[in-house]
Amino acid sequence: DAKTTQPPSMDCAEGRAANLPCNHSTISGNEYVYWYRQIHSQGPQYIIHGLKNNETNEMASLIITEDRKSSTLILPHATLRDTAVYYCIVRVNNRAALIFGKGTTLSVSS
Amino acid sequence: GAVVSQHPSRVICKSGTSVKIECRSLDFQATTMFWYRQFPKQSLMLMATSNEGSKATYEQGVEKDKFLINHASLTLSTLTVTSAHPEDSSFYICSARQPGLARDNEQFFGPGTRLTVL
């Protein structure tokens, strides 16, 4: 199973870009990288996912290195409401469920 | 995006009683639903995978006789915690897959149910 490694916590000033790294060195060629976040006492919220190319949507951008061994989630202008635990997940081959690691607790302050 | 609801959002019960939690996909049919459990300051832990019309598949270490899962329709799955004890107090989250999407793996999560066993 491909595993991910994320820093346990990060701080970001409101209005600045938040760059959240994730290592997934054992990822296989057909596995996607997913990012979810969980605001306190709520269910996880989908943010973005990608395979090889960089992706952007209304919430964030996902930058995947060429060797696919790591990726970075970018929140371009962090707000206080972006304070949450961010999970980088590689879909486990042949399994339907998303398996969560420990994630990164992002604290956005004014 | 698709919406998944859970009921109740919060429940307090006495030790030894059973509690049922409902998970519904509101605007799509979910052939597969998942149940997770989350203890304070910990990550989500997958408990079981539920396929409509068949028995649930439980993760290692999860007691199937204690956590009864029923997925009788394409929009409803229930988790019953039988003979609940204080150590079962946790945040229970369900998730549903919407088949037919291009990425074929998107899971939509419910808001969670906070169970407190006294």
Coordinates of C-alpha atoms in Angstrom, one line a residue:
Chain A
D1 CA 0.0 0.0 0.0
A2 CA 1.3 3.4 -0.9
K3 CA 1.7 5.5 2.2
T4 CA 1.9 9.3 2.7
T5 CA 4.0 11.4 5.0
Q6 CA 2.9 14.9 6.1
P7 CA 4.2 17.3 8.6
P8 CA 2.0 17.2 11.7
S9 CA 1.4 20.9 11.8
M10 CA 1.8 24.2 9.9
D11 CA 1.0 27.8 10.5
C12 CA 0.0 30.4 8.0
A13 CA -0.9 34.1 8.1
E14 CA -4.3 35.1 6.8
G15 CA -4.1 36.2 3.2
R16 CA -0.9 34.4 2.5
A17 CA -0.5 31.2 0.5
A18 CA -0.5 28.0 2.4
N19 CA 1.7 25.3 0.9
L20 CA 1.1 21.8 2.4
P21 CA 3.6 19.2 1.4
C22 CA 3.1 15.4 1.1
N23 CA 5.5 12.6 0.4
H24 CA 4.3 9.5 -1.3
S25 CA 7.5 7.8 -2.6
T26 CA 5.9 4.4 -3.0
I27 CA 3.0 5.5 -5.2
S28 CA 2.4 3.3 -8.2
G29 CA 1.7 4.5 -11.7
N30 CA -2.1 4.3 -11.6
E31 CA -2.7 5.7 -8.1
Y32 CA -4.2 9.1 -7.7
V33 CA -3.3 11.6 -5.0
Y34 CA -6.3 13.0 -3.1
W35 CA -6.5 15.8 -0.7
Y36 CA -9.3 16.1 1.9
R37 CA -9.7 18.4 4.9
Q38 CA -11.6 18.1 8.1
I39 CA -12.7 21.1 10.0
H40 CA -13.2 20.4 13.7
S41 CA -16.1 18.0 14.4
Q42 CA -17.2 17.8 10.8
G43 CA -16.9 15.2 8.1
P44 CA -14.0 15.3 5.7
Q45 CA -14.4 17.6 2.7
Y46 CA -12.9 16.8 -0.7
I47 CA -10.5 19.4 -2.0
I48 CA -8.7 18.2 -5.1
H49 CA -7.1 15.2 -6.7
G50 CA -4.6 14.4 -9.4
L51 CA -2.6 11.7 -11.2
K52 CA 0.3 13.3 -13.0
N53 CA -0.5 16.8 -14.1
N54 CA -0.9 19.8 -11.9
E55 CA -4.5 20.6 -11.1
T56 CA -6.4 23.7 -10.0
N57 CA -10.0 24.3 -8.9
E58 CA -11.9 26.9 -7.0
M59 CA -10.5 25.7 -3.7
A60 CA -6.8 25.0 -4.3
S61 CA -4.0 23.9 -6.6
L62 CA -2.2 20.6 -6.6
I63 CA 1.4 20.4 -7.7
I64 CA 2.7 16.9 -8.3
T65 CA 6.4 16.4 -8.9
E66 CA 7.5 14.8 -12.2
D67 CA 8.5 11.6 -10.4
R68 CA 5.2 11.6 -8.5
K69 CA 6.9 10.9 -5.3
S70 CA 5.6 14.1 -3.6
S71 CA 3.0 16.7 -4.0
T72 CA 2.0 20.1 -2.6
L73 CA -1.4 21.5 -1.9
I74 CA -1.6 25.2 -2.3
L75 CA -4.3 27.4 -0.8
P76 CA -3.5 30.7 -2.6
H77 CA -5.1 33.1 -0.1
A78 CA -5.6 31.3 3.3
T79 CA -8.5 32.5 5.5
L80 CA -9.3 31.8 9.1
R81 CA -11.9 29.3 7.8
D82 CA -9.2 27.2 6.2
T83 CA -8.0 26.2 9.7
A84 CA -8.4 22.4 9.6
V85 CA -6.6 19.1 9.3
Y86 CA -5.5 18.4 5.8
Y87 CA -5.1 14.8 4.6
C88 CA -3.1 13.7 1.6
I89 CA -4.3 10.2 0.5
V90 CA -3.1 7.9 -2.1
R91 CA -5.8 5.5 -3.2
V92 CA -4.8 2.1 -2.0
N93 CA -4.7 -0.3 -5.0
N94 CA -7.7 -2.5 -5.3
R95 CA -9.5 -1.0 -2.3
A96 CA -12.6 1.1 -2.5
A97 CA -12.2 3.0 0.7
L98 CA -10.0 6.0 1.3
I99 CA -7.5 5.3 4.1
F100 CA -6.6 8.4 6.2
G101 CA -3.2 9.0 7.7
K102 CA -2.5 11.6 10.5
G103 CA -2.7 14.6 8.2
T104 CA -1.4 18.1 8.7
T105 CA -3.1 20.5 11.1
L106 CA -3.1 23.9 9.4
S107 CA -3.6 26.9 11.7
V108 CA -4.4 30.2 9.9
S109 CA -4.1 33.3 12.1
S110 CA -4.8 36.9 11.6
Chain B
G1 CA -21.5 17.7 -5.2
A2 CA -23.4 14.8 -3.8
V3 CA -24.9 15.1 -0.3
V4 CA -24.6 12.5 2.5
S5 CA -26.6 13.0 5.7
Q6 CA -26.4 11.3 9.1
H7 CA -28.9 11.0 11.8
P8 CA -28.7 11.7 14.7
S9 CA -25.9 14.2 14.8
R10 CA -25.4 13.7 18.4
V11 CA -26.5 10.9 20.8
I12 CA -26.0 10.2 24.5
C13 CA -26.9 6.8 25.8
K14 CA -26.5 4.6 28.9
S15 CA -24.0 1.8 29.0
G16 CA -25.5 -1.4 27.8
T17 CA -28.0 0.1 25.4
S18 CA -27.9 -0.1 21.6
V19 CA -27.7 2.9 19.3
K20 CA -28.6 3.1 15.6
I21 CA -27.0 5.6 13.3
E22 CA -28.4 6.3 9.9
C23 CA -26.5 7.3 6.8
R24 CA -28.3 8.5 3.7
S25 CA -27.2 9.6 0.3
L26 CA -29.7 12.3 -0.6
D27 CA -29.3 12.9 -4.3
F28 CA -27.6 9.8 -5.6
Q29 CA -27.6 6.1 -5.3
A30 CA -24.7 4.6 -3.4
T31 CA -23.8 1.0 -4.1
T32 CA -21.0 1.2 -1.5
M33 CA -21.0 3.0 1.8
F34 CA -18.2 3.2 4.4
W35 CA -18.2 3.6 8.1
Y36 CA -15.3 5.3 9.9
R37 CA -14.7 6.0 13.6
Q38 CA -12.6 8.9 15.0
F39 CA -11.4 9.2 18.5
P40 CA -10.3 12.7 19.9
K41 CA -7.2 14.0 18.3
Q42 CA -6.8 11.0 16.0
S43 CA -7.4 10.3 12.4
L44 CA -10.4 8.5 10.8
M45 CA -10.2 4.8 11.1
L46 CA -12.1 2.7 8.6
M47 CA -14.4 0.3 10.3
A48 CA -16.3 -1.5 7.5
T49 CA -17.3 -1.4 3.9
S50 CA -20.9 -1.9 3.1
N51 CA -22.3 -3.0 -0.3
E52 CA -26.0 -2.7 -1.0
G53 CA -27.7 -6.1 -0.6
S54 CA -24.7 -8.0 0.8
K55 CA -22.9 -8.4 4.1
A56 CA -20.5 -5.7 5.2
T57 CA -16.8 -6.3 5.2
Y58 CA -15.2 -5.4 8.5
E59 CA -11.7 -4.2 9.0
Q60 CA -9.4 -6.2 11.2
G61 CA -10.1 -5.7 14.9
V62 CA -13.6 -4.4 14.4
E63 CA -16.2 -6.7 16.0
K64 CA -19.0 -7.4 13.5
D65 CA -21.3 -8.6 16.2
K66 CA -21.0 -5.4 18.1
F67 CA -21.1 -3.0 15.1
L68 CA -24.0 -4.2 13.0
I69 CA -24.2 -2.7 9.6
N70 CA -27.2 -2.9 7.3
H71 CA -27.2 -1.5 3.7
A72 CA -30.7 -2.5 2.6
S73 CA -31.2 0.2 -0.1
L74 CA -29.1 2.2 -2.4
T75 CA -29.6 5.3 -0.3
L76 CA -29.5 4.1 3.3
S77 CA -27.0 2.3 5.5
T78 CA -27.3 1.9 9.2
L79 CA -24.7 1.3 11.9
T80 CA -26.0 -0.2 15.2
V81 CA -23.7 -0.1 18.1
T82 CA -24.9 -3.0 20.3
S83 CA -24.5 -3.0 24.1
A84 CA -22.6 0.2 24.0
H85 CA -19.9 1.0 26.6
P86 CA -18.0 4.2 27.4
E87 CA -15.1 3.1 25.2
D88 CA -17.4 3.1 22.2
S89 CA -17.8 6.9 22.7
S90 CA -16.5 8.3 19.5
F91 CA -17.3 10.3 16.3
Y92 CA -18.8 8.0 13.7
I93 CA -18.6 9.2 10.1
C94 CA -20.2 7.5 7.1
S95 CA -19.2 7.9 3.5
A96 CA -20.8 6.9 0.2
R97 CA -19.4 6.3 -3.3
Q98 CA -21.2 7.6 -6.3
P99 CA -20.8 5.1 -9.1
G100 CA -20.4 6.2 -12.7
L101 CA -18.2 9.2 -12.1
A102 CA -15.3 9.7 -14.4
R103 CA -12.8 9.3 -11.6
D104 CA -14.8 6.4 -10.2
N105 CA -13.6 6.8 -6.7
E106 CA -15.1 9.8 -5.2
Q107 CA -16.3 9.4 -1.7
F108 CA -18.7 11.8 -0.2
F109 CA -18.7 12.1 3.6
G110 CA -21.5 12.7 6.0
P111 CA -21.3 15.3 8.8
G112 CA -20.6 12.7 11.5
T113 CA -22.4 11.4 14.6
R114 CA -21.1 12.1 18.1
L115 CA -21.8 9.2 20.3
T116 CA -21.3 9.5 24.1
V117 CA -21.9 6.4 26.2
L118 CA -22.4 7.2 29.9

